[in-house]
mmCIF file of C-alpha atoms in Angstrom:
data_model
loop_
_atom_site.group_PDB
_atom_site.id
_atom_site.type_symbol
_atom_site.label_atom_id
_atom_site.label_comp_id
_atom_site.label_asym_id
_atom_site.label_seq_id
_atom_site.Cartn_x
_atom_site.Cartn_y
_atom_site.Cartn_z
ATOM 1 C CA MET I 1 -2.737 -22.606 5.440
ATOM 2 C CA THR I 2 -1.414 -20.012 7.842
ATOM 3 C CA GLU I 3 -3.092 -19.790 11.564
ATOM 4 C CA VAL I 4 -3.638 -15.948 12.346
ATOM 5 C CA SER I 5 -4.629 -15.318 15.781
ATOM 6 C CA ALA I 6 -3.642 -12.219 17.953
ATOM 7 C CA PRO I 7 -1.338 -12.839 20.747
ATOM 8 C CA PRO I 8 -2.831 -12.298 24.354
ATOM 9 C CA GLU I 9 -0.653 -9.383 24.872
ATOM 10 C CA ALA I 10 -2.096 -7.507 21.884
ATOM 11 C CA ILE I 11 -4.422 -4.556 22.725
ATOM 12 C CA LEU I 12 -7.772 -4.201 21.473
ATOM 13 C CA HIS I 13 -8.673 -0.763 20.099
ATOM 14 C CA ALA I 14 -12.538 -0.141 19.413
ATOM 15 C CA GLU I 15 -11.650 3.197 17.668
ATOM 16 C CA VAL I 16 -9.559 1.560 14.891
ATOM 17 C CA LEU I 17 -11.831 0.175 12.295
ATOM 18 C CA SER I 18 -9.403 -0.779 9.836
ATOM 19 C CA ALA I 19 -5.357 -0.110 9.189
ATOM 20 C CA SER I 20 -5.028 0.422 5.403
ATOM 21 C CA ALA I 21 -1.258 2.109 5.712
ATOM 22 C CA ALA I 22 0.952 3.129 8.566
ATOM 23 C CA ALA I 23 3.895 5.231 8.983
ATOM 24 C CA ARG I 24 6.356 5.924 11.890
ATOM 25 C CA VAL I 25 7.268 9.135 12.836
ATOM 26 C CA GLY I 26 9.171 10.475 16.092
ATOM 27 C CA GLY I 27 9.018 6.908 17.575
ATOM 28 C CA ASP I 28 4.969 6.508 17.366
ATOM 29 C CA TRP I 29 3.136 4.689 14.836
ATOM 30 C CA PHE I 30 0.306 6.519 12.692
ATOM 31 C CA VAL I 31 -2.245 4.181 11.404
ATOM 32 C CA LEU I 32 -4.414 5.183 8.442
ATOM 33 C CA ASP I 33 -8.119 4.083 9.001
ATOM 34 C CA GLY I 34 -9.345 4.115 5.510
ATOM 35 C CA LEU I 35 -12.912 2.920 6.983
ATOM 36 C CA ALA I 36 -13.019 5.754 9.411
ATOM 37 C CA GLY I 37 -11.301 8.336 7.532
ATOM 38 C CA ARG I 38 -9.305 8.879 10.411
ATOM 39 C CA LEU I 39 -5.497 8.847 11.740
ATOM 40 C CA HIS I 40 -4.640 7.005 14.935
ATOM 41 C CA ARG I 41 -1.469 7.469 16.877
ATOM 42 C CA VAL I 42 -0.030 4.512 18.660
ATOM 43 C CA ASP I 43 3.043 4.434 21.186
ATOM 44 C CA SER I 44 5.615 1.944 21.254
ATOM 45 C CA ASP I 45 3.698 -0.022 23.729
ATOM 46 C CA ALA I 46 0.759 -0.214 21.256
ATOM 47 C CA GLY I 47 -1.320 2.180 23.161
ATOM 48 C CA LEU I 48 -3.706 4.546 21.514
ATOM 49 C CA VAL I 49 -2.473 8.112 22.199
ATOM 50 C CA SER I 50 -4.745 9.972 20.005
ATOM 51 C CA SER I 51 -7.075 10.024 17.032
ATOM 52 C CA PHE I 52 -7.516 12.599 14.477
ATOM 53 C CA GLY I 53 -8.799 13.780 11.150
ATOM 54 C CA ARG I 54 -12.561 12.876 9.895
ATOM 55 C CA SER I 55 -14.233 12.154 6.917
ATOM 56 C CA GLY I 56 -15.012 14.983 4.574
ATOM 57 C CA GLU I 57 -13.799 17.192 1.544
ATOM 58 C CA GLY I 58 -12.623 20.038 3.350
ATOM 59 C CA PRO I 59 -8.963 21.182 4.592
ATOM 60 C CA GLY I 60 -7.560 18.394 6.764
ATOM 61 C CA GLU I 61 -10.470 16.123 6.059
ATOM 62 C CA LEU I 62 -9.982 12.690 4.623
ATOM 63 C CA GLU I 63 -12.387 11.793 1.775
ATOM 64 C CA LEU I 64 -10.553 8.818 -0.225
ATOM 65 C CA PRO I 65 -7.230 8.269 1.821
ATOM 66 C CA ILE I 66 -4.939 5.947 -0.086
ATOM 67 C CA ASP I 67 -1.585 5.879 1.785
ATOM 68 C CA ILE I 68 0.435 7.536 4.320
ATOM 69 C CA SER I 69 4.146 8.570 4.938
ATOM 70 C CA SER I 70 6.584 10.242 7.071
ATOM 71 C CA TYR I 71 7.327 13.631 5.927
ATOM 72 C CA GLY I 72 10.250 14.837 8.098
ATOM 73 C CA PRO I 73 8.770 15.631 11.549
ATOM 74 C CA ASN I 74 5.270 15.241 10.319
ATOM 75 C CA VAL I 75 2.734 12.895 8.690
ATOM 76 C CA ALA I 76 1.674 13.050 5.116
ATOM 77 C CA VAL I 77 -1.497 11.588 3.899
ATOM 78 C CA LEU I 78 -2.324 10.844 0.366
ATOM 79 C CA ASP I 79 -6.089 11.422 -0.444
ATOM 80 C CA GLY I 80 -7.389 11.424 -3.851
ATOM 81 C CA LEU I 81 -5.354 13.984 -5.463
ATOM 82 C CA ILE I 82 -4.591 15.724 -2.297
ATOM 83 C CA ILE I 83 -1.616 15.260 0.007
ATOM 84 C CA GLU I 84 -2.775 16.315 3.657
ATOM 85 C CA ILE I 85 -0.010 17.350 6.041
ATOM 86 C CA PHE I 86 -0.462 16.856 9.820
ATOM 87 C CA ASP I 87 1.855 17.384 12.606
ATOM 88 C CA THR I 88 2.238 14.507 15.311
ATOM 89 C CA GLU I 89 -0.215 16.316 17.425
ATOM 90 C CA GLY I 90 -2.866 16.324 14.720
ATOM 91 C CA ASN I 91 -3.030 19.884 13.336
ATOM 92 C CA HIS I 92 -3.319 20.171 9.856
ATOM 93 C CA LEU I 93 -0.395 22.381 8.376
ATOM 94 C CA ASP I 94 -0.825 22.339 4.700
ATOM 95 C CA GLU I 95 -2.136 20.690 1.551
ATOM 96 C CA ARG I 96 -0.521 19.779 -1.807
ATOM 97 C CA ARG I 97 -2.652 19.068 -4.686
ATOM 98 C CA PHE I 98 -1.374 17.087 -7.494
ATOM 99 C CA SER I 99 -1.581 18.084 -11.228
ATOM 100 C CA MET I 100 0.711 17.575 -14.226
ATOM 101 C CA ASN I 101 -0.097 19.385 -17.647
ATOM 102 C CA ASP I 102 0.244 16.148 -19.802
ATOM 103 C CA CYS I 103 -1.919 13.910 -17.493
ATOM 104 C CA PRO I 104 -5.654 14.996 -17.612
ATOM 105 C CA MET I 105 -6.790 12.362 -15.168
ATOM 106 C CA PRO I 106 -4.210 11.222 -12.697
ATOM 107 C CA ALA I 107 -4.358 8.259 -10.490
ATOM 108 C CA LEU I 108 -2.356 8.210 -7.519
ATOM 109 C CA ARG I 109 -1.184 4.997 -6.151
ATOM 110 C CA LYS I 110 1.871 5.195 -3.721
ATOM 111 C CA LEU I 111 3.195 8.037 -1.430
ATOM 112 C CA VAL I 112 7.049 7.646 -0.374
ATOM 113 C CA GLU I 113 9.301 10.039 1.515
ATOM 114 C CA LEU I 114 12.618 10.252 -0.417
ATOM 115 C CA ASP I 115 15.965 12.264 0.383
ATOM 116 C CA THR I 116 14.391 14.985 -1.716
ATOM 117 C CA GLY I 117 11.027 15.139 -0.298
ATOM 118 C CA LEU I 118 7.682 13.610 -1.139
ATOM 119 C CA ALA I 119 7.265 11.284 -4.209
ATOM 120 C CA VAL I 120 4.240 9.842 -5.727
ATOM 121 C CA ARG I 121 3.601 6.931 -8.210
ATOM 122 C CA TYR I 122 0.862 7.490 -10.570
ATOM 123 C CA GLY I 123 -0.711 6.816 -13.680
ATOM 124 C CA CYS I 124 -2.674 8.886 -16.288
ATOM 125 C CA TYR I 125 -5.923 7.248 -16.329
ATOM 126 C CA PRO I 126 -7.615 5.053 -13.751
ATOM 127 C CA GLY I 127 -7.090 1.517 -14.635
ATOM 128 C CA ARG I 128 -3.714 2.096 -16.298
ATOM 129 C CA ASP I 129 -0.498 1.038 -15.019
ATOM 130 C CA ALA I 130 0.863 3.422 -12.330
ATOM 131 C CA ASP I 131 4.170 3.827 -14.032
ATOM 132 C CA ARG I 132 5.211 7.364 -13.563
ATOM 133 C CA VAL I 133 6.828 9.048 -10.614
ATOM 134 C CA ALA I 134 6.837 12.806 -9.476
ATOM 135 C CA ILE I 135 8.583 14.433 -6.806
ATOM 136 C CA ALA I 136 6.959 17.444 -4.788
ATOM 137 C CA THR I 137 9.156 20.581 -5.013
ATOM 138 C CA ASP I 138 9.638 23.309 -2.704
ATOM 139 C CA GLU I 139 7.832 25.731 -4.936
ATOM 140 C CA GLY I 140 4.675 23.943 -4.751
ATOM 141 C CA GLY I 141 4.661 22.050 -8.046
ATOM 142 C CA TRP I 142 5.877 18.589 -9.144
ATOM 143 C CA LEU I 143 8.867 17.493 -10.891
ATOM 144 C CA GLU I 144 8.311 14.400 -13.110
ATOM 145 C CA VAL I 145 11.327 11.852 -12.714
ATOM 146 C CA ILE I 146 10.077 9.029 -14.347
ATOM 147 C CA GLY I 147 7.148 9.479 -17.212
ATOM 148 C CA GLU I 148 5.819 7.573 -19.995
ATOM 149 C CA ASP I 149 4.405 8.659 -23.492
ATOM 150 C CA PRO I 150 0.872 9.928 -22.851
ATOM 151 C CA LEU I 151 -2.303 8.576 -24.304
ATOM 152 C CA GLY I 152 -5.237 10.179 -25.768
ATOM 153 C CA ILE I 153 -8.275 9.552 -23.598
ATOM 154 C CA GLN I 154 -10.092 7.264 -26.088
ATOM 155 C CA GLU I 155 -6.892 5.153 -26.586
ATOM 156 C CA ALA I 156 -6.547 4.824 -22.816
ATOM 157 C CA LEU I 157 -9.990 4.030 -22.022
ATOM 158 C CA ALA I 158 -10.135 1.368 -24.935
ATOM 159 C CA GLY I 159 -6.744 -0.204 -23.363
ATOM 160 C CA LEU I 160 -8.344 -0.731 -19.831
ATOM 161 C CA SER I 161 -7.407 -4.182 -18.814
ATOM 162 C CA THR I 162 -9.213 -6.895 -16.924
ATOM 163 C CA ASP I 163 -5.839 -8.853 -16.668
ATOM 164 C CA LEU I 164 -5.084 -9.042 -12.871
ATOM 165 C CA SER I 165 -1.752 -10.695 -13.094
ATOM 166 C CA ARG I 166 0.105 -7.292 -12.303
ATOM 167 C CA PHE I 167 -2.119 -6.111 -9.569
ATOM 168 C CA HIS I 168 0.205 -4.977 -6.711
ATOM 169 C CA PRO I 169 2.446 -1.640 -7.492
ATOM 170 C CA VAL I 170 5.292 -1.310 -5.128
ATOM 171 C CA MET I 171 7.350 1.815 -4.529
ATOM 172 C CA ALA I 172 9.973 1.988 -1.427
ATOM 173 C CA ALA I 173 12.833 4.288 -0.586
ATOM 174 C CA TYR I 174 15.885 2.193 -1.390
ATOM 175 C CA ASP I 175 19.702 2.767 -1.437
ATOM 176 C CA GLY I 176 19.807 6.358 -1.841
ATOM 177 C CA GLY I 177 17.073 6.433 -4.452
ATOM 178 C CA PHE I 178 14.078 4.070 -4.721
ATOM 179 C CA VAL I 179 12.836 0.872 -6.054
ATOM 180 C CA MET I 180 9.502 0.456 -8.324
ATOM 181 C CA GLY I 181 7.895 -2.139 -10.062
ATOM 182 C CA TYR I 182 4.883 -4.831 -9.505
ATOM 183 C CA ALA I 183 5.037 -7.660 -6.745
ATOM 184 C CA GLU I 184 3.997 -10.263 -9.371
ATOM 185 C CA ASP I 185 6.788 -9.541 -11.483
ATOM 186 C CA GLU I 186 10.556 -11.344 -10.657
ATOM 187 C CA CYS I 187 12.357 -8.163 -10.068
ATOM 188 C CA LEU I 188 11.805 -4.358 -8.889
ATOM 189 C CA THR I 189 13.842 -1.835 -10.875
ATOM 190 C CA ALA I 190 16.046 0.500 -8.822
ATOM 191 C CA TYR I 191 16.280 3.806 -9.639
ATOM 192 C CA ALA I 192 18.340 7.096 -8.505
ATOM 193 C CA LEU I 193 16.543 10.105 -7.466
ATOM 194 C CA ASN I 194 16.835 11.572 -11.022
ATOM 195 C CA GLY I 195 14.896 8.566 -12.395
ATOM 196 C CA VAL I 196 18.037 7.212 -13.907
ATOM 197 C CA LYS I 197 18.009 3.275 -13.698
ATOM 198 C CA THR I 198 20.551 1.824 -11.478
ATOM 199 C CA GLY I 199 19.767 -2.023 -11.718
ATOM 200 C CA ASP I 200 17.176 -4.566 -10.560
ATOM 201 C CA VAL I 201 16.297 -5.881 -7.211
ATOM 202 C CA CYS I 202 14.852 -9.416 -7.694
ATOM 203 C CA HIS I 203 12.533 -11.131 -5.522
ATOM 204 C CA SER I 204 12.140 -14.746 -7.799
ATOM 205 C CA ARG I 205 13.144 -16.618 -4.690
ATOM 206 C CA LEU I 206 10.585 -15.723 -2.579
ATOM 207 C CA PRO I 207 7.872 -18.247 -2.133
ATOM 208 C CA ARG I 208 4.778 -18.180 -4.023
ATOM 209 C CA HIS I 209 1.455 -19.751 -3.038
ATOM 210 C CA PRO I 210 -0.676 -21.548 -5.789
ATOM 211 C CA LEU I 211 -4.140 -20.193 -6.268
ATOM 212 C CA PRO I 212 -7.032 -22.828 -6.491
ATOM 213 C CA ASP I 213 -8.400 -23.554 -9.754
ATOM 214 C CA ASN I 214 -11.961 -21.963 -8.391
ATOM 215 C CA ALA I 215 -10.071 -18.571 -7.684
ATOM 216 C CA LEU I 216 -11.435 -16.656 -10.692
ATOM 217 C CA GLY I 217 -15.073 -17.797 -10.081
ATOM 218 C CA ALA I 218 -14.793 -17.075 -6.328
ATOM 219 C CA ILE I 219 -13.499 -13.419 -6.903
ATOM 220 C CA GLN I 220 -16.279 -12.754 -9.384
ATOM 221 C CA THR I 221 -18.918 -14.035 -7.104
ATOM 222 C CA GLN I 222 -17.697 -11.706 -4.279
ATOM 223 C CA LEU I 223 -17.357 -8.800 -6.584
ATOM 224 C CA LEU I 224 -21.121 -9.332 -7.556
ATOM 225 C CA GLU I 225 -22.350 -10.009 -4.209
ATOM 226 C CA ASP I 226 -20.595 -6.886 -2.966
ATOM 227 C CA ARG I 227 -21.844 -4.274 -5.523
ATOM 228 C CA GLU I 228 -25.247 -2.637 -5.266
ATOM 229 C CA ALA I 229 -26.231 -2.117 -9.031
ATOM 230 C CA SER I 230 -29.305 -2.419 -11.459
ATOM 231 C CA GLU I 231 -29.775 -5.394 -13.647
ATOM 232 C CA GLY I 232 -28.005 -3.467 -16.463
ATOM 233 C CA GLU I 233 -25.125 -2.779 -14.470
ATOM 234 C CA LEU I 234 -24.669 -6.265 -13.341
ATOM 235 C CA ALA I 235 -24.800 -7.617 -16.915
ATOM 236 C CA ALA I 236 -22.030 -5.280 -17.799
ATOM 237 C CA LEU I 237 -19.844 -6.276 -14.727
ATOM 238 C CA GLU I 238 -20.489 -9.870 -15.668
ATOM 239 C CA GLU I 239 -19.318 -9.181 -19.339
ATOM 240 C CA ILE I 240 -16.270 -7.638 -17.931
ATOM 241 C CA MET I 241 -15.397 -10.230 -15.579
ATOM 242 C CA ALA I 242 -15.895 -12.953 -17.887
ATOM 243 C CA ASP I 243 -12.434 -11.774 -19.546
ATOM 244 C CA MET I 244 -10.789 -11.644 -16.567
ATOM 245 C CA THR I 245 -7.402 -13.312 -15.881
ATOM 246 C CA LEU I 246 -5.629 -14.200 -12.733
ATOM 247 C CA PRO I 247 -2.089 -14.940 -11.988
ATOM 248 C CA LYS I 248 -1.376 -18.609 -11.042
ATOM 249 C CA SER I 249 -0.402 -17.855 -7.419
ATOM 250 C CA LEU I 250 -0.605 -15.172 -5.006
ATOM 251 C CA PRO I 251 1.942 -12.255 -5.276
ATOM 252 C CA PRO I 252 4.780 -13.084 -3.188
ATOM 253 C CA PHE I 253 4.400 -9.926 -1.323
ATOM 254 C CA ASP I 254 2.540 -6.570 -1.559
ATOM 255 C CA PHE I 255 4.729 -3.986 0.218
ATOM 256 C CA ALA I 256 8.641 -3.562 0.566
ATOM 257 C CA ILE I 257 10.851 -1.098 2.496
ATOM 258 C CA GLY I 258 14.188 -0.559 2.345
ATOM 259 C CA GLY I 259 16.398 -1.901 5.405
ATOM 260 C CA GLU I 260 19.977 -2.355 6.365
ATOM 261 C CA GLU I 261 20.011 -6.098 5.030
ATOM 262 C CA GLY I 262 18.268 -5.028 1.621
ATOM 263 C CA LEU I 263 14.375 -4.795 1.236
ATOM 264 C CA ILE I 264 11.949 -5.816 3.684
ATOM 265 C CA TYR I 265 9.091 -7.975 2.437
ATOM 266 C CA ARG I 266 5.509 -8.178 3.508
ATOM 267 C CA MET I 267 4.585 -11.611 2.469
ATOM 268 C CA LEU I 268 1.255 -12.880 1.723
ATOM 269 C CA VAL I 269 0.192 -16.299 2.845
ATOM 270 C CA PRO I 270 -2.936 -18.126 2.339
ATOM 271 C CA ARG I 271 -4.939 -18.703 5.553
ATOM 272 C CA SER I 272 -8.154 -20.599 4.048
ATOM 273 C CA GLU I 273 -9.439 -21.942 0.924
ATOM 274 C CA ASP I 274 -10.789 -18.514 0.070
ATOM 275 C CA PRO I 275 -8.184 -17.165 -2.654
ATOM 276 C CA LEU I 276 -9.165 -13.611 -1.150
ATOM 277 C CA ASP I 277 -8.246 -14.567 2.427
ATOM 278 C CA SER I 278 -4.663 -13.791 2.870
ATOM 279 C CA ALA I 279 -2.338 -12.924 5.888
ATOM 280 C CA ALA I 280 0.990 -11.226 6.210
ATOM 281 C CA THR I 281 4.367 -12.003 7.479
ATOM 282 C CA LEU I 282 7.491 -9.989 7.413
ATOM 283 C CA GLY I 283 11.043 -11.062 6.441
ATOM 284 C CA VAL I 284 14.105 -10.567 3.943
ATOM 285 C CA LEU I 285 15.962 -12.371 1.406
ATOM 286 C CA SER I 286 19.004 -14.140 2.503
ATOM 287 C CA GLU I 287 21.468 -16.332 0.433
ATOM 288 C CA ASP I 288 19.562 -19.214 1.919
ATOM 289 C CA GLY I 289 16.122 -17.836 0.661
ATOM 290 C CA PHE I 290 13.476 -16.067 2.487
ATOM 291 C CA LEU I 291 14.379 -15.314 6.228
ATOM 292 C CA ARG I 292 10.992 -14.991 7.859
ATOM 293 C CA TRP I 293 10.987 -12.614 11.085
ATOM 294 C CA PRO I 294 9.756 -14.013 14.250
ATOM 295 C CA VAL I 295 6.413 -12.153 14.555
ATOM 296 C CA PRO I 296 2.991 -13.608 14.051
ATOM 297 C CA ALA I 297 1.221 -13.655 11.000
ATOM 298 C CA ALA I 298 -1.330 -10.846 11.056
ATOM 299 C CA ASP I 299 -3.989 -9.260 9.059
ATOM 300 C CA TYR I 300 -2.021 -5.822 9.040
ATOM 301 C CA LEU I 301 1.787 -5.614 9.265
ATOM 302 C CA PHE I 302 4.094 -2.388 8.818
ATOM 303 C CA THR I 303 7.770 -1.906 9.347
ATOM 304 C CA ASP I 304 10.185 0.813 9.049
ATOM 305 C CA GLY I 305 12.893 -1.630 9.670
ATOM 306 C CA ILE I 306 13.244 -0.533 13.370
ATOM 307 C CA SER I 307 9.766 -1.276 14.668
ATOM 308 C CA ILE I 308 7.041 -3.418 13.457
ATOM 309 C CA LEU I 309 3.255 -2.938 13.914
ATOM 310 C CA ALA I 310 0.851 -5.564 13.771
ATOM 311 C CA GLY I 311 -2.657 -5.647 13.617
ATOM 312 C CA TRP I 312 -5.653 -8.272 13.812
ATOM 313 C CA GLN I 313 -8.924 -7.521 12.709
ATOM 314 C CA GLU I 314 -11.823 -8.230 14.889
ATOM 315 C CA LEU I 315 -15.422 -7.216 15.010
ATOM 316 C CA GLU I 316 -14.821 -4.888 17.892
ATOM 317 C CA GLY I 317 -11.941 -3.211 16.411
ATOM 318 C CA VAL I 318 -8.434 -4.060 15.790
ATOM 319 C CA ARG I 319 -5.932 -5.767 17.945
ATOM 320 C CA ILE I 320 -2.425 -4.091 17.954
ATOM 321 C CA GLU I 321 0.819 -5.206 19.133
ATOM 322 C CA VAL I 322 3.931 -3.083 18.348
ATOM 323 C CA TYR I 323 7.400 -4.885 18.198
ATOM 324 C CA ASP I 324 11.201 -3.789 18.260
ATOM 325 C CA VAL I 325 13.173 -5.402 15.535
ATOM 326 C CA SER I 326 16.470 -5.475 17.596
ATOM 327 C CA GLY I 327 14.464 -7.774 20.167
ATOM 328 C CA LEU I 328 13.439 -10.299 17.585
#
């Protein structure tokens, strides 16, 4: 098990309720606080510069924020089917709504800035694999660079799976293009910006931590305890969960980003007997295996290859520390 504790120099920010995702723009970190529906700007000394945005459905408001990315000198937030654009002072600049003619029920999962602009990874029905990629165009539309044969809605709904063995979709800018795949697999696929496959980036040598035999039961119990539902809804949920399948181990990582030494991985490590209780570490793959960076394990870890933002969840808020990669 991995001990997780904030270093004494980490700063507690009561205004920060969570750190769903983060992106570094102009030397500062922008933390997506999914619980509060806000963005928090954190400087290189881990100080809170400002907070902006609010929960809601109007322009510049965040209803279901999923991911965050740099967008040139600005910040882009994926919120349901909308990408909200802010400048670094928190001013709302624009929004881009996602739509594709052959995709009636898109489910967006990842937002990434590529050399050509913003790109999203998505699927055409909630619960389906998110294996399509589209890039935002200057004209306000979307250009699909990776697609799949569209399914009819009945076929799609009938094919919804309770197989959780591929649960962590990954997408990152890499080597002039991008990589995409699932953390649970042994390799990610590398693509050029036009969607042509250029090779594989494998992570089979990353350590994997076995899940205990009671992992599925613990997950099912927590899902039932966390859900407010009628007796009929609970019975239906129990029937679905009876068919659930889990991988035999935690995925080796849940986030990757391109760096000078190749992909930088955010590794998942268990910190208790609870199969849902994992912490994060950072590192790269070398010829000798996984080379962990000397930063403490944390609840939240984000990097752009130059700087690292680490966060530790507490009842009073989130403790944050920022590290310079060159000083590690």
